[in-house]
mmCIF file of C-alpha atoms in Angstrom:
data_model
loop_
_atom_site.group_PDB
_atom_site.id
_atom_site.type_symbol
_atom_site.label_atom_id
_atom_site.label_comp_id
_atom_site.label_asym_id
_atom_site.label_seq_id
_atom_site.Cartn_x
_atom_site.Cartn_y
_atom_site.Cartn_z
ATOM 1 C CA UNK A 17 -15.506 25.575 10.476
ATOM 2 C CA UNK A 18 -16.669 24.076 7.124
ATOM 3 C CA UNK A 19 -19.212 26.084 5.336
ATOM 4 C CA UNK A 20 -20.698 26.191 1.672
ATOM 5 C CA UNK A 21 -21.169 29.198 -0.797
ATOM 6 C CA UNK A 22 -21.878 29.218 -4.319
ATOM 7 C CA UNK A 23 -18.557 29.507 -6.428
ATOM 8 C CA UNK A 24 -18.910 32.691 -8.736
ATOM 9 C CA UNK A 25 -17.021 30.970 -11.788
ATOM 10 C CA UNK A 26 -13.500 31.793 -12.762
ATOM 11 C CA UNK A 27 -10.566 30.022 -15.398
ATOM 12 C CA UNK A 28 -10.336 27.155 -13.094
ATOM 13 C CA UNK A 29 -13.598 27.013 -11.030
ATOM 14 C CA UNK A 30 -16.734 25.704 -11.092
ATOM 15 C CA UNK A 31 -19.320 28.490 -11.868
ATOM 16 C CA UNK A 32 -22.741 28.429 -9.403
ATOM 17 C CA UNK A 33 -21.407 24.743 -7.908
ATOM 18 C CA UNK A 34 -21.280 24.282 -4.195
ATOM 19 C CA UNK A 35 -18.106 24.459 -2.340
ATOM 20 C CA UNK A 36 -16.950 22.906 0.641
ATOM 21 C CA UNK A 37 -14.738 24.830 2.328
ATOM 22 C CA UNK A 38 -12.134 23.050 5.031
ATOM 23 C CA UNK A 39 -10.860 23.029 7.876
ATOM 24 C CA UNK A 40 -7.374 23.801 8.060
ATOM 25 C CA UNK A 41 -4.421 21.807 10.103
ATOM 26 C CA UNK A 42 -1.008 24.031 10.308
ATOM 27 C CA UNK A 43 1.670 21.603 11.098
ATOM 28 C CA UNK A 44 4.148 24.174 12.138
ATOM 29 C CA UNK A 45 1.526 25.591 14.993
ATOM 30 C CA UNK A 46 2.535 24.760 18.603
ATOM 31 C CA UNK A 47 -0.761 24.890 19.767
ATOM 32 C CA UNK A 48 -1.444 20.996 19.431
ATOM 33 C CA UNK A 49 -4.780 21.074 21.194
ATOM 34 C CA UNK A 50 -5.826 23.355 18.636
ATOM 35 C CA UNK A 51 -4.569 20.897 15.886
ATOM 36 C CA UNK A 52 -6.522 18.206 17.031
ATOM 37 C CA UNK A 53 -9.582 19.929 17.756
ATOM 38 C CA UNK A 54 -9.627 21.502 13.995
ATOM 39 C CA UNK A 55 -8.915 17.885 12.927
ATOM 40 C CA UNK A 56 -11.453 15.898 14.925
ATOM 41 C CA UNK A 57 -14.117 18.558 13.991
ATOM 42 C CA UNK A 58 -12.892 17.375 10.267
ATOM 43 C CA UNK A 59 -12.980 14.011 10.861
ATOM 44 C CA UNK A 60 -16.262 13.499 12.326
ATOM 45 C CA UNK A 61 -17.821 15.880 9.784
ATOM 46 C CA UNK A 62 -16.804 15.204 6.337
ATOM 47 C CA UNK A 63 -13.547 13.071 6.904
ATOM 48 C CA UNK A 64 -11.742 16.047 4.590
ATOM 49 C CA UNK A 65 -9.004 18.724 5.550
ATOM 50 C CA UNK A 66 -6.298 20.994 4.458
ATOM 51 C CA UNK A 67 -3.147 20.443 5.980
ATOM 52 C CA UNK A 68 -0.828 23.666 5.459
ATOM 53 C CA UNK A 69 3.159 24.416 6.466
ATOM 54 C CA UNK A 70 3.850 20.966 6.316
ATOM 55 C CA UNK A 71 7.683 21.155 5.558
ATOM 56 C CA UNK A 72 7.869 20.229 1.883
ATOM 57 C CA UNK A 73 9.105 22.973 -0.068
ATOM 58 C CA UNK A 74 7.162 24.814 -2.720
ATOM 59 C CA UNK A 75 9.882 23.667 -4.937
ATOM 60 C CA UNK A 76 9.761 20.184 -4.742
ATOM 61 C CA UNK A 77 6.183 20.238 -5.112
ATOM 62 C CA UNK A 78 6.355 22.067 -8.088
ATOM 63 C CA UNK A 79 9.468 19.963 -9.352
ATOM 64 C CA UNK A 80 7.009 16.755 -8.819
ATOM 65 C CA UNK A 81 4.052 18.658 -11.027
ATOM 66 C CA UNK A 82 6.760 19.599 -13.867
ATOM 67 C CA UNK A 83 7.713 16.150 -13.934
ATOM 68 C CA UNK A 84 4.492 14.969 -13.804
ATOM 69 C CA UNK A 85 3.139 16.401 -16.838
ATOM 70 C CA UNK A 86 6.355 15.442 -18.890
ATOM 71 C CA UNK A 87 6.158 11.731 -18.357
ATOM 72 C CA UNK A 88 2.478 12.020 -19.548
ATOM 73 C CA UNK A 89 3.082 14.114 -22.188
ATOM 74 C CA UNK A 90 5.226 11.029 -23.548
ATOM 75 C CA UNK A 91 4.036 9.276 -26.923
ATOM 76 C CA UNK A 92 1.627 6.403 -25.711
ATOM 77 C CA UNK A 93 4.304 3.744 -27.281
ATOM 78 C CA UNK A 94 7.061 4.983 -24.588
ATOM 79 C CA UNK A 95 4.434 5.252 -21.673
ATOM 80 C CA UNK A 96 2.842 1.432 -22.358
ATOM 81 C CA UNK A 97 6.958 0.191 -22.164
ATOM 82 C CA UNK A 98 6.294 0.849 -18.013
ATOM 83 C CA UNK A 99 2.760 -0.402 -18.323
ATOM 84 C CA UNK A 100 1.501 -1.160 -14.699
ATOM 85 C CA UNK A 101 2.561 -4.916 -13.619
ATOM 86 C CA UNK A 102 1.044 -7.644 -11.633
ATOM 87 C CA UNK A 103 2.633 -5.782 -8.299
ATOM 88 C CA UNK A 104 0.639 -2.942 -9.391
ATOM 89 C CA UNK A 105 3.927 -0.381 -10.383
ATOM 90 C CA UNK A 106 4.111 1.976 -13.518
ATOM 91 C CA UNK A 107 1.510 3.513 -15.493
ATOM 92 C CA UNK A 108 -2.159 2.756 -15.988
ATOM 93 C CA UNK A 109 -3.842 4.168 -19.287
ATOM 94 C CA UNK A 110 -7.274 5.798 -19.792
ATOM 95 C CA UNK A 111 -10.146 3.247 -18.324
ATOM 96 C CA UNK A 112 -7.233 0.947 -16.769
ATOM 97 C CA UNK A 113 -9.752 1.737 -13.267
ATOM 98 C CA UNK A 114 -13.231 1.629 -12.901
ATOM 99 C CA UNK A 115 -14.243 2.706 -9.632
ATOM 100 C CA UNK A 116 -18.169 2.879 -9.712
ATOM 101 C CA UNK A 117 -19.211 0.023 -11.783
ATOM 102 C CA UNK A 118 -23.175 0.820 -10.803
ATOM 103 C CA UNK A 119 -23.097 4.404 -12.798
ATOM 104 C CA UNK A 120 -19.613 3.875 -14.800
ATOM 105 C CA UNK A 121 -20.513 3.353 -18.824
ATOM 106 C CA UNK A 122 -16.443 2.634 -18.785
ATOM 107 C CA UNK A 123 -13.582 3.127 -16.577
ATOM 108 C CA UNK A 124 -12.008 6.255 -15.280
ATOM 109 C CA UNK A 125 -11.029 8.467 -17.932
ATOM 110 C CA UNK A 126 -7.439 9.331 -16.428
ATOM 111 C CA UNK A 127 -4.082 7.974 -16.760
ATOM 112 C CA UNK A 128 -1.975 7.389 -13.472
ATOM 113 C CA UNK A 129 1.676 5.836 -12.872
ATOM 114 C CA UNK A 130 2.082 4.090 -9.729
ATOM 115 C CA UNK A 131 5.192 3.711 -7.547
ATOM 116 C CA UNK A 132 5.327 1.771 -4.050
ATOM 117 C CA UNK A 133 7.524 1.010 -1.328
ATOM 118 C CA UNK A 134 11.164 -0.227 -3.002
ATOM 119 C CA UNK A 135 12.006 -3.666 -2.582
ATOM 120 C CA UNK A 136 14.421 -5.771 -4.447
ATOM 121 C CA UNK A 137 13.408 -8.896 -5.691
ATOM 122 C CA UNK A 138 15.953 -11.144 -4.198
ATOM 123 C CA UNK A 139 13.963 -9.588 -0.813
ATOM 124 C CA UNK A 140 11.539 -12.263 0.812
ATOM 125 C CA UNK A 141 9.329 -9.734 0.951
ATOM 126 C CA UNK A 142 9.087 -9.369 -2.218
ATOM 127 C CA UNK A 143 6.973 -12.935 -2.502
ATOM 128 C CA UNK A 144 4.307 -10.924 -0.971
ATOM 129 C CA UNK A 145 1.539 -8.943 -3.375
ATOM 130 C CA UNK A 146 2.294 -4.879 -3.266
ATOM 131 C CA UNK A 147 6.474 -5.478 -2.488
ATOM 132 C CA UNK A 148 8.646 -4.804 -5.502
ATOM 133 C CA UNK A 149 11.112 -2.879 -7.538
ATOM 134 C CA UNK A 150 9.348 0.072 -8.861
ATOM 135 C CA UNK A 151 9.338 0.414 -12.484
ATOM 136 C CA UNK A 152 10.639 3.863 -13.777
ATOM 137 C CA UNK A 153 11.131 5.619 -17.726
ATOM 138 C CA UNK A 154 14.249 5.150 -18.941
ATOM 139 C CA UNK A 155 16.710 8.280 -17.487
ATOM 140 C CA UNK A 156 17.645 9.039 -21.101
ATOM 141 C CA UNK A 157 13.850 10.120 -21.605
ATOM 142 C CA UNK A 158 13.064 11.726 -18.511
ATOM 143 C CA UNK A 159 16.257 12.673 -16.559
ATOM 144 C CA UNK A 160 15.752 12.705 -13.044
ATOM 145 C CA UNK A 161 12.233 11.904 -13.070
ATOM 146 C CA UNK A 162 13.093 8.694 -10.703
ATOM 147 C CA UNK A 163 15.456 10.721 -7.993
ATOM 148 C CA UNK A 164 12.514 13.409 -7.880
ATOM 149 C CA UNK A 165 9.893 11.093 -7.327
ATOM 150 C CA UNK A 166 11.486 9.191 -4.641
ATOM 151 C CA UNK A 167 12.252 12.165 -2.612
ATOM 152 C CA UNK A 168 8.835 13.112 -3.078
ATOM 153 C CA UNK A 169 7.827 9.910 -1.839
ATOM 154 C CA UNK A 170 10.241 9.719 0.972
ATOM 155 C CA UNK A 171 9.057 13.421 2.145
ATOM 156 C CA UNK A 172 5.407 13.018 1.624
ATOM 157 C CA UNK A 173 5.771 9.720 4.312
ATOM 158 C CA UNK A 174 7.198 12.175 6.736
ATOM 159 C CA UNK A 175 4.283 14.750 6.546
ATOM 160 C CA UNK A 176 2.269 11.395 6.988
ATOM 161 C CA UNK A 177 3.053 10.238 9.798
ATOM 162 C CA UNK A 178 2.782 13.922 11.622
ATOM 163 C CA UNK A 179 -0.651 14.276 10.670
ATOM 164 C CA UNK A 180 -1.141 10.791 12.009
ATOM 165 C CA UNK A 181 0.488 11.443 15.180
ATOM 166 C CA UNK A 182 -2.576 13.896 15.256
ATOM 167 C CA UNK A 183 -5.452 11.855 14.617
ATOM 168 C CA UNK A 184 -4.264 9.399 17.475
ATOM 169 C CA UNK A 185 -5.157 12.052 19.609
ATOM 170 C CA UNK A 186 -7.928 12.708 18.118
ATOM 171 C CA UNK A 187 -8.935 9.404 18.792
ATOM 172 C CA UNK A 188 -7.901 9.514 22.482
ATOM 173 C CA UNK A 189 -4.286 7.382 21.920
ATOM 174 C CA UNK A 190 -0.734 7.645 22.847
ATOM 175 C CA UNK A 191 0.534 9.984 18.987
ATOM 176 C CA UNK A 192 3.052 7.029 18.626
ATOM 177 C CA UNK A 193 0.142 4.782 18.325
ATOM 178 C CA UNK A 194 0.132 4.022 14.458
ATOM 179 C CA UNK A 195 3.746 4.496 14.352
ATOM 180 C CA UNK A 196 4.113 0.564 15.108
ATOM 181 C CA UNK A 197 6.230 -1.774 12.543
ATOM 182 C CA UNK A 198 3.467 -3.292 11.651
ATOM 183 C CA UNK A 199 1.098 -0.154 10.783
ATOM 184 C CA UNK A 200 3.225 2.857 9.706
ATOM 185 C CA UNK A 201 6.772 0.872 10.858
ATOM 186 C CA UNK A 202 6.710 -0.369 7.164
ATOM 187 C CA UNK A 203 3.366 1.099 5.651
ATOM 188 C CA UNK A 204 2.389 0.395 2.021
ATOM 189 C CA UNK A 205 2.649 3.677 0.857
ATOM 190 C CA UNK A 206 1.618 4.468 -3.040
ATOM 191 C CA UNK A 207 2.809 7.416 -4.913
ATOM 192 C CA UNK A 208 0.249 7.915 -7.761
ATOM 193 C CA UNK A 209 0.721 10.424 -10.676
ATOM 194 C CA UNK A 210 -2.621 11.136 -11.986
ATOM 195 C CA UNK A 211 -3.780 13.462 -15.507
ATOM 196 C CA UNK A 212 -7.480 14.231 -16.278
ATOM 197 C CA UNK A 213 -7.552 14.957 -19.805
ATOM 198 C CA UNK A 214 -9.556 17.656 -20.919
ATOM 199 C CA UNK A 215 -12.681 15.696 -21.220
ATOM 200 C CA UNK A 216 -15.825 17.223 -19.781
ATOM 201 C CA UNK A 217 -17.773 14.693 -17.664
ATOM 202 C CA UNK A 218 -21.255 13.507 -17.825
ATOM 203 C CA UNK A 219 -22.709 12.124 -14.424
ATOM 204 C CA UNK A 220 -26.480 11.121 -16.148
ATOM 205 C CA UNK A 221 -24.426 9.316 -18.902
ATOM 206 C CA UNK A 222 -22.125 7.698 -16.188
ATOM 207 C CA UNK A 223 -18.875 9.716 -17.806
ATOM 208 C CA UNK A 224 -16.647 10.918 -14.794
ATOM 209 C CA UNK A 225 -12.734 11.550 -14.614
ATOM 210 C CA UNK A 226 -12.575 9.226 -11.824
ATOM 211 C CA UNK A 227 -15.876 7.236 -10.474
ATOM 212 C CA UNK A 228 -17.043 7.665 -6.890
ATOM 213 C CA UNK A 229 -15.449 5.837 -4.459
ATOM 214 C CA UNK A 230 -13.634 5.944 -1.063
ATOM 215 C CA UNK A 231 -9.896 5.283 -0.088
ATOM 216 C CA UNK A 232 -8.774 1.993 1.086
ATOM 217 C CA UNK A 233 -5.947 2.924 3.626
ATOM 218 C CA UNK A 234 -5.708 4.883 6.263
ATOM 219 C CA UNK A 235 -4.732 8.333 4.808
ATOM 220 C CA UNK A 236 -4.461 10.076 1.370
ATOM 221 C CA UNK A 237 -2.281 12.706 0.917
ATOM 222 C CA UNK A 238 -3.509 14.651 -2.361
ATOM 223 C CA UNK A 239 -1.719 17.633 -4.147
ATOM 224 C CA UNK A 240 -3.521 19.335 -7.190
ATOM 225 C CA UNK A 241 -3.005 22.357 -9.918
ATOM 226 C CA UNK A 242 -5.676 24.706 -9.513
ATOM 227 C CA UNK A 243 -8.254 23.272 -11.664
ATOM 228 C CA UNK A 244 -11.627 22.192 -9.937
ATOM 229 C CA UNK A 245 -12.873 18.662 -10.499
ATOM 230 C CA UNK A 246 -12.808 16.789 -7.025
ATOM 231 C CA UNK A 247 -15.659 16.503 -5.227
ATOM 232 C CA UNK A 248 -17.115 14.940 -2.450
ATOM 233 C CA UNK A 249 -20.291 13.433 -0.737
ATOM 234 C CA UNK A 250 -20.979 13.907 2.896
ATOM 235 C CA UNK A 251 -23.903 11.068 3.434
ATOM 236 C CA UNK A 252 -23.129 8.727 0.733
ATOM 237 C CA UNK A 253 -27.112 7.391 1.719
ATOM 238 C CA UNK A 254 -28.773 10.423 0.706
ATOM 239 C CA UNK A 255 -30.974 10.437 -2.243
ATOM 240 C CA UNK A 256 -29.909 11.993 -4.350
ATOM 241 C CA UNK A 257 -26.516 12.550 -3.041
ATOM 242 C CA UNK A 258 -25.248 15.851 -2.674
ATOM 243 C CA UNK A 259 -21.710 16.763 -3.999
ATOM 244 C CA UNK A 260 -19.639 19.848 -3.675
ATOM 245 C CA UNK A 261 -16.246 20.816 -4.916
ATOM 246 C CA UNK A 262 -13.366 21.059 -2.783
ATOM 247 C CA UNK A 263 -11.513 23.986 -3.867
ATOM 248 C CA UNK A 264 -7.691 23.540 -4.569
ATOM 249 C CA UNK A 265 -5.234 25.318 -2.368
ATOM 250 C CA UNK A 266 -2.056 26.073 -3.351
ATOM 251 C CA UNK A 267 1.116 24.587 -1.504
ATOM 252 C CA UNK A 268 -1.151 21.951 0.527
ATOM 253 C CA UNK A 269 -2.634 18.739 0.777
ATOM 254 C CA UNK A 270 -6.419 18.117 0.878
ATOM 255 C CA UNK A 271 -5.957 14.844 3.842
ATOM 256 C CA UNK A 272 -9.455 12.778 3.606
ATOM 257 C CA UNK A 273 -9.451 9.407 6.032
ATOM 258 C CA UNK A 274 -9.503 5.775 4.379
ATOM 259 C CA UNK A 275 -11.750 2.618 4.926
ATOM 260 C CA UNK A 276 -9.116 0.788 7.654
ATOM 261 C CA UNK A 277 -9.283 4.715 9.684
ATOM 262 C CA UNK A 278 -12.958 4.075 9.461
ATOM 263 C CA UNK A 279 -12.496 0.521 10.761
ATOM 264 C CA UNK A 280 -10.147 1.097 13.519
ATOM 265 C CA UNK A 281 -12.662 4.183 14.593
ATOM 266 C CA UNK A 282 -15.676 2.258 14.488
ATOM 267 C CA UNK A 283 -17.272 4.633 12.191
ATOM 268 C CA UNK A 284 -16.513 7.716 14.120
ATOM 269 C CA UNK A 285 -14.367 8.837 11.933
ATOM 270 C CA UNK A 286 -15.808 9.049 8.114
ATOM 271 C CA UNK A 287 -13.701 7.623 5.081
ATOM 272 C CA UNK A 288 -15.844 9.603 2.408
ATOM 273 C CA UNK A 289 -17.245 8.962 -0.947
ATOM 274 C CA UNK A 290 -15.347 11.126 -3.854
ATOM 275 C CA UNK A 291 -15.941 11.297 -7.286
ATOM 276 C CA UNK A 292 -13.836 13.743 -10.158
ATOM 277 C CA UNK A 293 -15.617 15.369 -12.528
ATOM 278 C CA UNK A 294 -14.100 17.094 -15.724
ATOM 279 C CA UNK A 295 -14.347 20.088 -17.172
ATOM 280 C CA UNK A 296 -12.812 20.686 -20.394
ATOM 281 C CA UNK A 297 -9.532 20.949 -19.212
ATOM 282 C CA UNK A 298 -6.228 19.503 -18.241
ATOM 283 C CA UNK A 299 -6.000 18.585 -14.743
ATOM 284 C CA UNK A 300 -2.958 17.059 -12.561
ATOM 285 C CA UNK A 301 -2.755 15.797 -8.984
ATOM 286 C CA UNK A 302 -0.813 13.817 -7.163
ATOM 287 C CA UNK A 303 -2.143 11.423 -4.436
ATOM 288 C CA UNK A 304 -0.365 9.645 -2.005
ATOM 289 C CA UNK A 305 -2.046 6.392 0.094
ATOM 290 C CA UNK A 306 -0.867 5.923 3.075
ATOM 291 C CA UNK A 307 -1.772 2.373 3.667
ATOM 292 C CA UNK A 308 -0.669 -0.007 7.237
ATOM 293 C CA UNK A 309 1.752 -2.504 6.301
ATOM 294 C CA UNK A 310 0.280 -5.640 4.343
ATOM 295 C CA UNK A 311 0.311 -7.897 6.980
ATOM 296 C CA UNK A 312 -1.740 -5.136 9.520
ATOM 297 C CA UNK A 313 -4.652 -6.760 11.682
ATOM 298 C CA UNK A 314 -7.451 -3.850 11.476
ATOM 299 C CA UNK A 315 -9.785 -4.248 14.201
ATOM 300 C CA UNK A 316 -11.879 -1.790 16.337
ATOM 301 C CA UNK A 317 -9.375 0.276 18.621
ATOM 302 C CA UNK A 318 -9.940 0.142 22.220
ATOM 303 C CA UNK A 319 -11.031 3.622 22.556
ATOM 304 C CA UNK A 320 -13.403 3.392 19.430
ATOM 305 C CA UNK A 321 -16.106 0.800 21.479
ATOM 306 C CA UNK A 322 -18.134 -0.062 24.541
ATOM 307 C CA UNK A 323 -21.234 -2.447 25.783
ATOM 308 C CA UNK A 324 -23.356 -0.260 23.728
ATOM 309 C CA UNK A 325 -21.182 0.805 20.607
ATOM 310 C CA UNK A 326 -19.766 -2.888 19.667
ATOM 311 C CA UNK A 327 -17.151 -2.899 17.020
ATOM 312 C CA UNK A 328 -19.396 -2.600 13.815
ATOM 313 C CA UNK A 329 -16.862 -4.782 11.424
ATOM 314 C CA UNK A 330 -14.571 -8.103 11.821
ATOM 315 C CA UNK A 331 -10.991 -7.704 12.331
ATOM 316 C CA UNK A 332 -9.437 -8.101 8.519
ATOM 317 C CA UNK A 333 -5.890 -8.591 7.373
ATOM 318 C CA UNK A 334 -5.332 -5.481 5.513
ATOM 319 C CA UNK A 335 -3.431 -6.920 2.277
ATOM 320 C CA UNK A 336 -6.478 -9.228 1.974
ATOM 321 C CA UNK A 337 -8.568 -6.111 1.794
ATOM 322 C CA UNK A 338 -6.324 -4.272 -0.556
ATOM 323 C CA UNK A 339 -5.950 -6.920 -2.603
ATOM 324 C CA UNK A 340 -9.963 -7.524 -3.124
ATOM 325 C CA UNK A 341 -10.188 -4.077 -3.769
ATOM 326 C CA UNK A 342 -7.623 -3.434 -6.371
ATOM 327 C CA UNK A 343 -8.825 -6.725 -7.887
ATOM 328 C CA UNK A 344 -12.190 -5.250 -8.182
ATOM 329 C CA UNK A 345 -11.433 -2.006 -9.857
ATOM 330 C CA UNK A 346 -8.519 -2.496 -12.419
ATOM 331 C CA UNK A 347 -8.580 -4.175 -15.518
ATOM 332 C CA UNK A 348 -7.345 -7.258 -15.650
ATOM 333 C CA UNK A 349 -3.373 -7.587 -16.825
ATOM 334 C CA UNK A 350 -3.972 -10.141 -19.428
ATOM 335 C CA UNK A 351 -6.152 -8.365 -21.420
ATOM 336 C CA UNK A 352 -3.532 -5.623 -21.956
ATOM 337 C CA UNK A 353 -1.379 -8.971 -22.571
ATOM 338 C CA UNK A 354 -4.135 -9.870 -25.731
ATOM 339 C CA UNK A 355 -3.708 -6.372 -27.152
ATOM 340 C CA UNK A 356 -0.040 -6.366 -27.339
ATOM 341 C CA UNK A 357 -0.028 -9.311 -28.965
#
């Protein structure tokens, strides 16, 4: 059961900030019914979760952080040589995203470094927006860094699609349901590699580490360190909207639903506005979206509507939506382009 309590403070906390605490999916339990009552509970509350003994090993996890902060720790001159491309791979600098344009003075004051599904260009798929070799730092500078990420990547898929297999049920389907080619068969997944700097937000001057927004996909799969700085909004309608903290666990993912779960459940399940907030210090985490392939027809599932709840959006093409949205919130390439110049 979710409930709230005021956080008493600590090295890493927020001090006298509401907390949301979650509900929490164990993916080794053999009591599924439990699983997907815990999760539906989640879903149709706040659209946020813990998922816990999900198979990853503490060490890769902490392999992927390590990593992490070395690429970022990397002169500006070496990180701008993998400067994200027009098939949205390799690293985005500070304000590269602006995600709430309405109370944003500037973009998101964060850095990320993308990598997507690996395709090589001589690939027809590769023709398509989102398909592409990844870009990766030379081996020489970061050795390894590529083989860890891609088993991360590879891994984190796999604890996907079991937590998937759950919400199905959830939403009264066969588990295998989203495991079709054309939906998890060949998802766009996106590893991103995110730092906060140690910048200390300012909502009433519209200075946040990352604007408020919700996820595009269908799942997102989000590791952190233990410093506090995401929160979320319940009823993104209120006024004023109410935010609390969800408090980082260590070894598991905080799961929240995207905009095409949201779609497919006819708003019964909630893809939920989140925002990240700074404190003054360094912060890492590492999301994974877990998007349906590009060429994915999202419509209203048939357990999801009736005569009196009709579907409450058109079907869309989910690589049309993605790329809208992506459009919409990153800078544009060419002006990076002017600057190099």
């Amino acid at each position: 059961m979710e409930k709230k309590q005021s956080g008493t403070g600590n090295a890493t906390g927020p001090a006298t900030k509401e907390v949301s605490f979650l509900n929490r999916i164990d993916l080794s339990s053999p009591d599924i019914h439990q699983s997907v009552s815990l999760l539906k509970q989640a879903c149709l509350d706040c659209g946020f979760f813990y998922v816990i003994n999900h198979g990853m090993s503490e060490e890769l996890m902490e392999e992927v952080f390590e990593q992490n902060k070395k690429f970022f720790e990397l002169p500006l001159s070496e990180k701008m040589k993998v400067l994200r491309n027009e098939k949205h791979r390799g690293y985005t600098p500070l304000f590269d995203e602006l995600l709430d344009p309405d109370n944003q003075v500037h973009g998101d004051y964060k850095e990320g470094y993308y990598i997507g599904v690996e395709v090589p260009e001589d690939d027809p798929k590769a023709e398509k927006p989102f398909y592409g070799p990844n870009v990766w730092p030379s081996d020489d500078i970061l050795p390894g860094w590529r083989h860890t990420m891609e088993k991360y990547y590879l891994e984190a898929l796999e604890v996907a699609r079991a937590i998937v297999r759950i919400i199905a049920l959830a939403l009264d389907l066969e588990a295998d349901f989203f495991d079709k080619p054309e939906i998890l068969g060949q998802p766009l997944a996106f590893l991103r590699l995110l730092k906060y700097p140690g910048q200390i937000s300012d909502p009433s001057n519209g200075l946040y580490g990352a604007g408020a927004h919700t996820d595009y996909g269908l799942i997102t799969l989000l590791a952190t360190d233990d410093v506090y700085g995401l929160q979320i909004c319940k009823d993104k309608d209120a006024q004023p909207r109410v935010w609390e903290f969800i408090a980082p666990l260590k070894g598991a993912f905080i799961v929240n639903l995207g905009d095409m779960l949201e779609r497919w459940s006819n708003c019964l399940f909630k893809s939920t506005l989140h925002r990240v907030l700074g404190n003054g210090q360094e912060r890492y985490s590492i999301a994974y979206f877990v998007e349906p392939s590009y060429d994915c027809l999202v419509e209203c599932l048939p357990t999801c509507k009736s005569e009196k709840n009709p579907p409450k959006f058109p079907p869309v093409i989910y690589g049309d939506y993605l790329g809208q949205r992506y459009k919409d919130t990153h800078i544009d390439l060419n002006v990076y382009n002017k600057l190099q110049s």
